[in-house]
mmCIF file of C-alpha atoms in Angstrom:
data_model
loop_
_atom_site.group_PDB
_atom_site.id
_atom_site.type_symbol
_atom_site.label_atom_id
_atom_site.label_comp_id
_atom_site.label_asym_id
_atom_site.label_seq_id
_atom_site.Cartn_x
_atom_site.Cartn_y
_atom_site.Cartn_z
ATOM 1 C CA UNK Z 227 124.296 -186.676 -176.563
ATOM 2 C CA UNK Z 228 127.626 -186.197 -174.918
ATOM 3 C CA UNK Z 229 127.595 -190.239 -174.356
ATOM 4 C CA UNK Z 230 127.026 -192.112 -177.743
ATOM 5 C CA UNK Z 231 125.994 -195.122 -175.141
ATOM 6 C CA UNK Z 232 123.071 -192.771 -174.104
ATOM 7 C CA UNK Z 233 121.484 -191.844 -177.245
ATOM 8 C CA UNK Z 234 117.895 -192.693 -177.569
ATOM 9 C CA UNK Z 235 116.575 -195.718 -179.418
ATOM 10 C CA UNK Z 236 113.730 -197.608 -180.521
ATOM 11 C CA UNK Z 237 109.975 -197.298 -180.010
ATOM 12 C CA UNK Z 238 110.085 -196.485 -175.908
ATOM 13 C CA UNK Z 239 111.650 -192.841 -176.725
ATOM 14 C CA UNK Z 240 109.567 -192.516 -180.230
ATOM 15 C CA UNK Z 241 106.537 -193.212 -177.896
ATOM 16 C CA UNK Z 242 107.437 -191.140 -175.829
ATOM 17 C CA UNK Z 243 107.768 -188.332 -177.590
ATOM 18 C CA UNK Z 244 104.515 -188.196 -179.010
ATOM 19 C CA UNK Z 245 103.025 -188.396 -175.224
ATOM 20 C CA UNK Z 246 105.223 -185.678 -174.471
ATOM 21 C CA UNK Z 247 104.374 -183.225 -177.473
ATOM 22 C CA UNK Z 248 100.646 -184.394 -176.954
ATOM 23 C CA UNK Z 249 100.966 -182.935 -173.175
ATOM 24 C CA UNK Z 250 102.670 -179.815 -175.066
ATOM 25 C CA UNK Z 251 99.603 -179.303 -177.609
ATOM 26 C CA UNK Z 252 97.030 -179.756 -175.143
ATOM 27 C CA UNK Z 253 98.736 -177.341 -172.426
ATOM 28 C CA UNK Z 254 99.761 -174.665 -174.615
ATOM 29 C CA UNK Z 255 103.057 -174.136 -171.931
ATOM 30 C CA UNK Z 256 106.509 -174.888 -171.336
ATOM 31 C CA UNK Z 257 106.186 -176.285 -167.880
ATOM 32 C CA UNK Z 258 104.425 -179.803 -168.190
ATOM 33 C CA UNK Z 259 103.172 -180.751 -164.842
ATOM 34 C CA UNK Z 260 101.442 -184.464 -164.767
ATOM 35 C CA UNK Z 261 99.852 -186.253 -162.304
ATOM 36 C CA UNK Z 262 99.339 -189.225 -164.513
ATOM 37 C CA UNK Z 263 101.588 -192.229 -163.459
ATOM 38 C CA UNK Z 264 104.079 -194.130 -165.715
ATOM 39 C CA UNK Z 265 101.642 -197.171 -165.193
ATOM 40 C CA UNK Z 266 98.856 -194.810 -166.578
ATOM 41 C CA UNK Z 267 101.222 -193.721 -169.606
ATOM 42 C CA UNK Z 268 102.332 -197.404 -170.334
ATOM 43 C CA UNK Z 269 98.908 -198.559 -170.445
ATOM 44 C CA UNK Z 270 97.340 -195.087 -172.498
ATOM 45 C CA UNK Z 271 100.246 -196.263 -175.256
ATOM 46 C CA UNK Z 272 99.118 -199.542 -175.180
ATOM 47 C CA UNK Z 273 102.615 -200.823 -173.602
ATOM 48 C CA UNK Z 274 102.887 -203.617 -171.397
ATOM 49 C CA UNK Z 275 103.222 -202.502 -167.622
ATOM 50 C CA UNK Z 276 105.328 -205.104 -165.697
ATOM 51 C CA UNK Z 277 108.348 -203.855 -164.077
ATOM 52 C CA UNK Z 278 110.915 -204.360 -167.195
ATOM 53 C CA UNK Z 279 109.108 -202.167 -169.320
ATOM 54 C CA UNK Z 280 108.689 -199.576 -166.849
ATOM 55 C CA UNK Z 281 112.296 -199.732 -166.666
ATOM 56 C CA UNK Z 282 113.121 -199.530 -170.251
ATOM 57 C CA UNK Z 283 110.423 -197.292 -170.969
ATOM 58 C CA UNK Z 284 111.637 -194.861 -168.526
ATOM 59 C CA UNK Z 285 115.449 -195.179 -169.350
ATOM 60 C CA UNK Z 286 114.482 -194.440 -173.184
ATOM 61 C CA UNK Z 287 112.918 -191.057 -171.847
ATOM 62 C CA UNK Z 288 115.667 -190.237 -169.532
ATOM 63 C CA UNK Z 289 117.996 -190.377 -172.390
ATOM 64 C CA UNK Z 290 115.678 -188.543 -174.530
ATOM 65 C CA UNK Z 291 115.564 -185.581 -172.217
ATOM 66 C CA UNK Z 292 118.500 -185.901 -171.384
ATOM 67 C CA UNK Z 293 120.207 -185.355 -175.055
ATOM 68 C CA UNK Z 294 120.610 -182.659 -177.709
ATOM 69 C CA UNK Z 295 119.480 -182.224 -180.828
ATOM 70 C CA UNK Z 296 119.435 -180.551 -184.025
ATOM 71 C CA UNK Z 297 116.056 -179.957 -185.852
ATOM 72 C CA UNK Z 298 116.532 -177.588 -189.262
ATOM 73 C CA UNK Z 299 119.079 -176.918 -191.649
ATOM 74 C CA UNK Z 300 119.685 -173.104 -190.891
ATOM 75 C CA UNK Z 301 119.907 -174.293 -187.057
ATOM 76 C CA UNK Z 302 122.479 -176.554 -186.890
ATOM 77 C CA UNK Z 303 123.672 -175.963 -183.169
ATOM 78 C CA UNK Z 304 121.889 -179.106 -180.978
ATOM 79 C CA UNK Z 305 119.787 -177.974 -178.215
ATOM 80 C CA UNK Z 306 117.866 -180.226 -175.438
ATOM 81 C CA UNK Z 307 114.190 -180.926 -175.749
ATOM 82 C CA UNK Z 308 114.366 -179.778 -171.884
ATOM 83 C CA UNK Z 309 115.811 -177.420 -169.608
ATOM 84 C CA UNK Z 310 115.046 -179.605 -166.499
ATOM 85 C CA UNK Z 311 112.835 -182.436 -165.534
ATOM 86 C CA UNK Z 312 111.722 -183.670 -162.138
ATOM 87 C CA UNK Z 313 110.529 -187.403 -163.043
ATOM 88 C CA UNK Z 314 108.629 -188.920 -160.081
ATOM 89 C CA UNK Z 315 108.158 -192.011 -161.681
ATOM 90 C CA UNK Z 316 109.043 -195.013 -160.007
ATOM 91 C CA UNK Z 317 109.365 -198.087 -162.265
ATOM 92 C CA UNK Z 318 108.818 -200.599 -159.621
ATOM 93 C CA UNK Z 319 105.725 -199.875 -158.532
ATOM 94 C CA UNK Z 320 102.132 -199.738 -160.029
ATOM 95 C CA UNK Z 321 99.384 -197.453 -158.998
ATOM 96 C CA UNK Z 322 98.406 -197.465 -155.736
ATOM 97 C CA UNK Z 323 96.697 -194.302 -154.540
ATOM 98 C CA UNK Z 324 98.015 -195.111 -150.911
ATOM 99 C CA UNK Z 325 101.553 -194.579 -152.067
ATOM 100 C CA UNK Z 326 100.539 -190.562 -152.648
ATOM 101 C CA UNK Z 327 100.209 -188.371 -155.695
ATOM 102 C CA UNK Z 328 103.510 -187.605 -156.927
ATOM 103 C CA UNK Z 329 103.803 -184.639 -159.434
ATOM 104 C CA UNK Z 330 106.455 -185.136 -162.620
ATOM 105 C CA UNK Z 331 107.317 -182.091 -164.158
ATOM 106 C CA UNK Z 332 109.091 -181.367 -167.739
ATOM 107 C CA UNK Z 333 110.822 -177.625 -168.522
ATOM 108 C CA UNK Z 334 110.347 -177.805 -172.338
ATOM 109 C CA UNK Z 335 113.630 -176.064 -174.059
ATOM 110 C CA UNK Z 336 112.737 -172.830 -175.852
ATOM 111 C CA UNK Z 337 113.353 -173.762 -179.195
ATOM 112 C CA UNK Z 338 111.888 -177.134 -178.842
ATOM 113 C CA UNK Z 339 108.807 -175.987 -177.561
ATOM 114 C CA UNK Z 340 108.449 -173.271 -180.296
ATOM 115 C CA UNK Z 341 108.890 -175.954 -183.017
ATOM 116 C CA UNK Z 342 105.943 -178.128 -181.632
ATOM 117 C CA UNK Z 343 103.641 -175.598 -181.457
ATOM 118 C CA UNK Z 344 104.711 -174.584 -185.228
ATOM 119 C CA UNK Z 345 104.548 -177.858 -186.702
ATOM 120 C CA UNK Z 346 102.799 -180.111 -184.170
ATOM 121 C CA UNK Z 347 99.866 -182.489 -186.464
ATOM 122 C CA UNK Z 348 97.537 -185.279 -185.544
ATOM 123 C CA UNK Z 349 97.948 -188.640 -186.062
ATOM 124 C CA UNK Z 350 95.866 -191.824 -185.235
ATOM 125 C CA UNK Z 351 96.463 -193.277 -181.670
ATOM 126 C CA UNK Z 352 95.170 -196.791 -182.600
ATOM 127 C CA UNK Z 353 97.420 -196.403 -185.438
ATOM 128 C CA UNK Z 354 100.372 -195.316 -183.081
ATOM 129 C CA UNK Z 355 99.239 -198.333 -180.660
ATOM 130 C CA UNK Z 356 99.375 -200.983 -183.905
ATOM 131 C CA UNK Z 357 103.217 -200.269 -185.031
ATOM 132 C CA UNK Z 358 104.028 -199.582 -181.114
ATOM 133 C CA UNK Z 359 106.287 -202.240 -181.782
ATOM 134 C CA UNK Z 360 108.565 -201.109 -184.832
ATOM 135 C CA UNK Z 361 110.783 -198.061 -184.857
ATOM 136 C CA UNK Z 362 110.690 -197.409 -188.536
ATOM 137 C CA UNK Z 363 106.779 -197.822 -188.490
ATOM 138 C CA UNK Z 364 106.875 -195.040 -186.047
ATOM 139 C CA UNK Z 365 109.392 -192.888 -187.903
ATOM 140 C CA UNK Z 366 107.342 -193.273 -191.226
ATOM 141 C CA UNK Z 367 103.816 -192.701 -189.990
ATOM 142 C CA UNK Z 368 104.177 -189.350 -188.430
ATOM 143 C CA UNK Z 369 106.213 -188.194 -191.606
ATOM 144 C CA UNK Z 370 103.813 -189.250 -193.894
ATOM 145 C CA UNK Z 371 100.972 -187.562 -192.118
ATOM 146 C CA UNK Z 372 102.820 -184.460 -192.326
ATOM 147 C CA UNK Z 373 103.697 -184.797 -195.694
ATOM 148 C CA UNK Z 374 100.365 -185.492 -196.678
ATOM 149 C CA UNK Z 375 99.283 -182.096 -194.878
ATOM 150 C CA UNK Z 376 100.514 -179.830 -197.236
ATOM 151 C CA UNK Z 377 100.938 -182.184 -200.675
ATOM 152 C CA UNK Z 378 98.983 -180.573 -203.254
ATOM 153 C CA UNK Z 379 100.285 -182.412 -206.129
ATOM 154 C CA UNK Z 380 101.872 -185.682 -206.953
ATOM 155 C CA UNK Z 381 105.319 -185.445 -205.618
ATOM 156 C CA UNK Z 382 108.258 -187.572 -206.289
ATOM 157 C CA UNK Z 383 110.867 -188.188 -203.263
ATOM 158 C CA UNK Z 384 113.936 -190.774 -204.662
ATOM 159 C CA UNK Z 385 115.461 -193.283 -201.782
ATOM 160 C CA UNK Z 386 118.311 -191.801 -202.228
ATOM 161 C CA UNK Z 387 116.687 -188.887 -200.377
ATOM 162 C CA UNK Z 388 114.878 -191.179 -197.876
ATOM 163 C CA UNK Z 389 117.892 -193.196 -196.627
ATOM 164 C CA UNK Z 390 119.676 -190.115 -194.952
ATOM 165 C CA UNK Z 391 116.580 -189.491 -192.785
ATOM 166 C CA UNK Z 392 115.070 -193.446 -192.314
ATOM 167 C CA UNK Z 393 117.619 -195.370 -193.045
ATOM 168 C CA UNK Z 394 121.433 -194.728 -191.966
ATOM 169 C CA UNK Z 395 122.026 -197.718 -190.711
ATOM 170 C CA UNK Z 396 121.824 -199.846 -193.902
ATOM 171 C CA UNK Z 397 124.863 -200.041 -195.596
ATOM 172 C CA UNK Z 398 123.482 -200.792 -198.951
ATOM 173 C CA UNK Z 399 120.756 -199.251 -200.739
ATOM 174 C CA UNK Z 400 119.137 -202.264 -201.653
ATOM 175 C CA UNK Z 401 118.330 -203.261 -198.205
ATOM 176 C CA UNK Z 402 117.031 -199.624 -197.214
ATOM 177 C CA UNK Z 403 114.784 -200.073 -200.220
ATOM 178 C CA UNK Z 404 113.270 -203.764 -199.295
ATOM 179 C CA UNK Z 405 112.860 -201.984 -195.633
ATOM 180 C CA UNK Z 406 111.367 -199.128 -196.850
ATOM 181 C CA UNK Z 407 109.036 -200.417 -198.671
ATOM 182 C CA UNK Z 408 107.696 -203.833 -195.927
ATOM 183 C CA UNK Z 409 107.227 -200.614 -193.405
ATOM 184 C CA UNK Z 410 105.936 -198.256 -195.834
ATOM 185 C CA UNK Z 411 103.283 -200.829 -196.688
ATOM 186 C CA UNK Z 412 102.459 -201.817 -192.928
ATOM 187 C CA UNK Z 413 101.882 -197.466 -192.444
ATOM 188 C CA UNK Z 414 99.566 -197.398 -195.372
ATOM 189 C CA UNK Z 415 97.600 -200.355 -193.684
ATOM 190 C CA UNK Z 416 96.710 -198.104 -190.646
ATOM 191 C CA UNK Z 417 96.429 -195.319 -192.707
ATOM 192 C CA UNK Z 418 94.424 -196.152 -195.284
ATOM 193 C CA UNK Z 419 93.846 -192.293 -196.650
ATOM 194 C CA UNK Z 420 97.066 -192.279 -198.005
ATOM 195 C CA UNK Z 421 97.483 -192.609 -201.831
ATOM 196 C CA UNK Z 422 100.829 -193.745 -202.843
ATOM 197 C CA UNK Z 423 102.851 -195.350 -205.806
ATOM 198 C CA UNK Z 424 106.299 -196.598 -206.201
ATOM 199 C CA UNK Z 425 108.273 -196.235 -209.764
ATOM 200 C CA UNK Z 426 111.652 -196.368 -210.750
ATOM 201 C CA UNK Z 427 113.159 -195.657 -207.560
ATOM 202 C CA UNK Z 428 110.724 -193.414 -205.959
ATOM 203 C CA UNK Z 429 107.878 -193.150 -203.712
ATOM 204 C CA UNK Z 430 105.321 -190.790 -205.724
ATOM 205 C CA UNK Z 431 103.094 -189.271 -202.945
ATOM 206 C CA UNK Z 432 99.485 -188.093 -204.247
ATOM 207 C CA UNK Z 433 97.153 -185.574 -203.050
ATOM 208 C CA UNK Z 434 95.078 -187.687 -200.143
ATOM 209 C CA UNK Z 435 93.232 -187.118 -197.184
ATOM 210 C CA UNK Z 436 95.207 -186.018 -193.950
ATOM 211 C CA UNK Z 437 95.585 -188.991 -191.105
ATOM 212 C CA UNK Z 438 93.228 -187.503 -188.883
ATOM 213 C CA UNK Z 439 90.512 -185.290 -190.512
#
């Protein structure tokens, strides 16, 4: 993001972008066109839907569209999730079929759109709806589902590989750990398939059922 002020943050644009790659999935295209209202949204992501939410909610997914980013290694040139949006969402108000049907439309970037529909996975929406309310919950569940994909064998991943992707802003190690491992724990609650161990600074992930069968 050209505006470090404007970078997205916490569970709004996490949630977010798992309704927005869900629209993806289920459309198959690059132009999302939705009738469904931000009230609709709030409540299908089991948000509250009073007016401040609708106004954080929405200025998380502004700056979500609105950034760039960089996905793979051998890609390291940022590009935006989308080309253009038309958002006809108007935080203020809830649904009222009186007011009109008012269409919001997303242009899904090129690259961004060929990654979901790569890579896209399942994962639990009453699980989603439980951690709604922690950012690294959110970060760890879909990567563990993923992980847990294609794991075949017991695999060993050190923190010292996990803080770079979960856990940049700790400055010390030891606190990344202790986080790591109260949100790790809260995951494995909702998903309950997982089977995982912890020894000598690593998180050993077994063979287990996927998230969603």
């Amino acid at each position: 993001a050209g505006d470090h002020t404007r970078i997205p943050c916490g569970s709004y644009a996490r949630l977010f972008t798992m309704w927005l790659v869900t629209q993806i999935i289920h459309s198959k295209k690059q132009l999302i066109e939705t009738n469904e209202s931000l009230h609709a949204i709030l409540k299908s992501l089991a948000l509250k839907t009073d007016g401040d939410t609708r106004r954080r909610f929405k200025d998380q997914a502004i700056r979500l569209l609105t950034c760039s980013m960089s996905m793979f290694r051998n890609q390291p040139t940022p590009y935006p999730i989308c080309a253009d949006f038309d958002f006809q969402w108007n935080h203020r108000l809830p649904d009222n079929p009186a007011l009109g049907i008012f269409k919001s439309s997303f242009l899904i970037s090129n690259p961004f759109f060929d990654h979901v529909m790569d890579a896209a996975f399942p994962v639990k929406r009453d699980a989603v709806a439980a951690m709604r309310r922690s950012p690294f919950c959110l970060d760890i569940y879909p990567w563990l589902s993923h992980r847990m994909s294609y794991n075949r064998d017991d695999t060993r991943i050190s923190f010292d590989a996990l803080q770079p992707q979960f856990g940049c802003r700790f400055k010390r190690p030891i606190d990344f750990r202790r986080n790591f491992r109260r949100n790790f724990t809260t995951v494995c609650r909702h998903y309950p398939e997982a089977r995982t161990s912890f020894y000598s600074g690593c998180i050993i992930l077994h063979p287990s059922l996927t998230a969603v069968p």
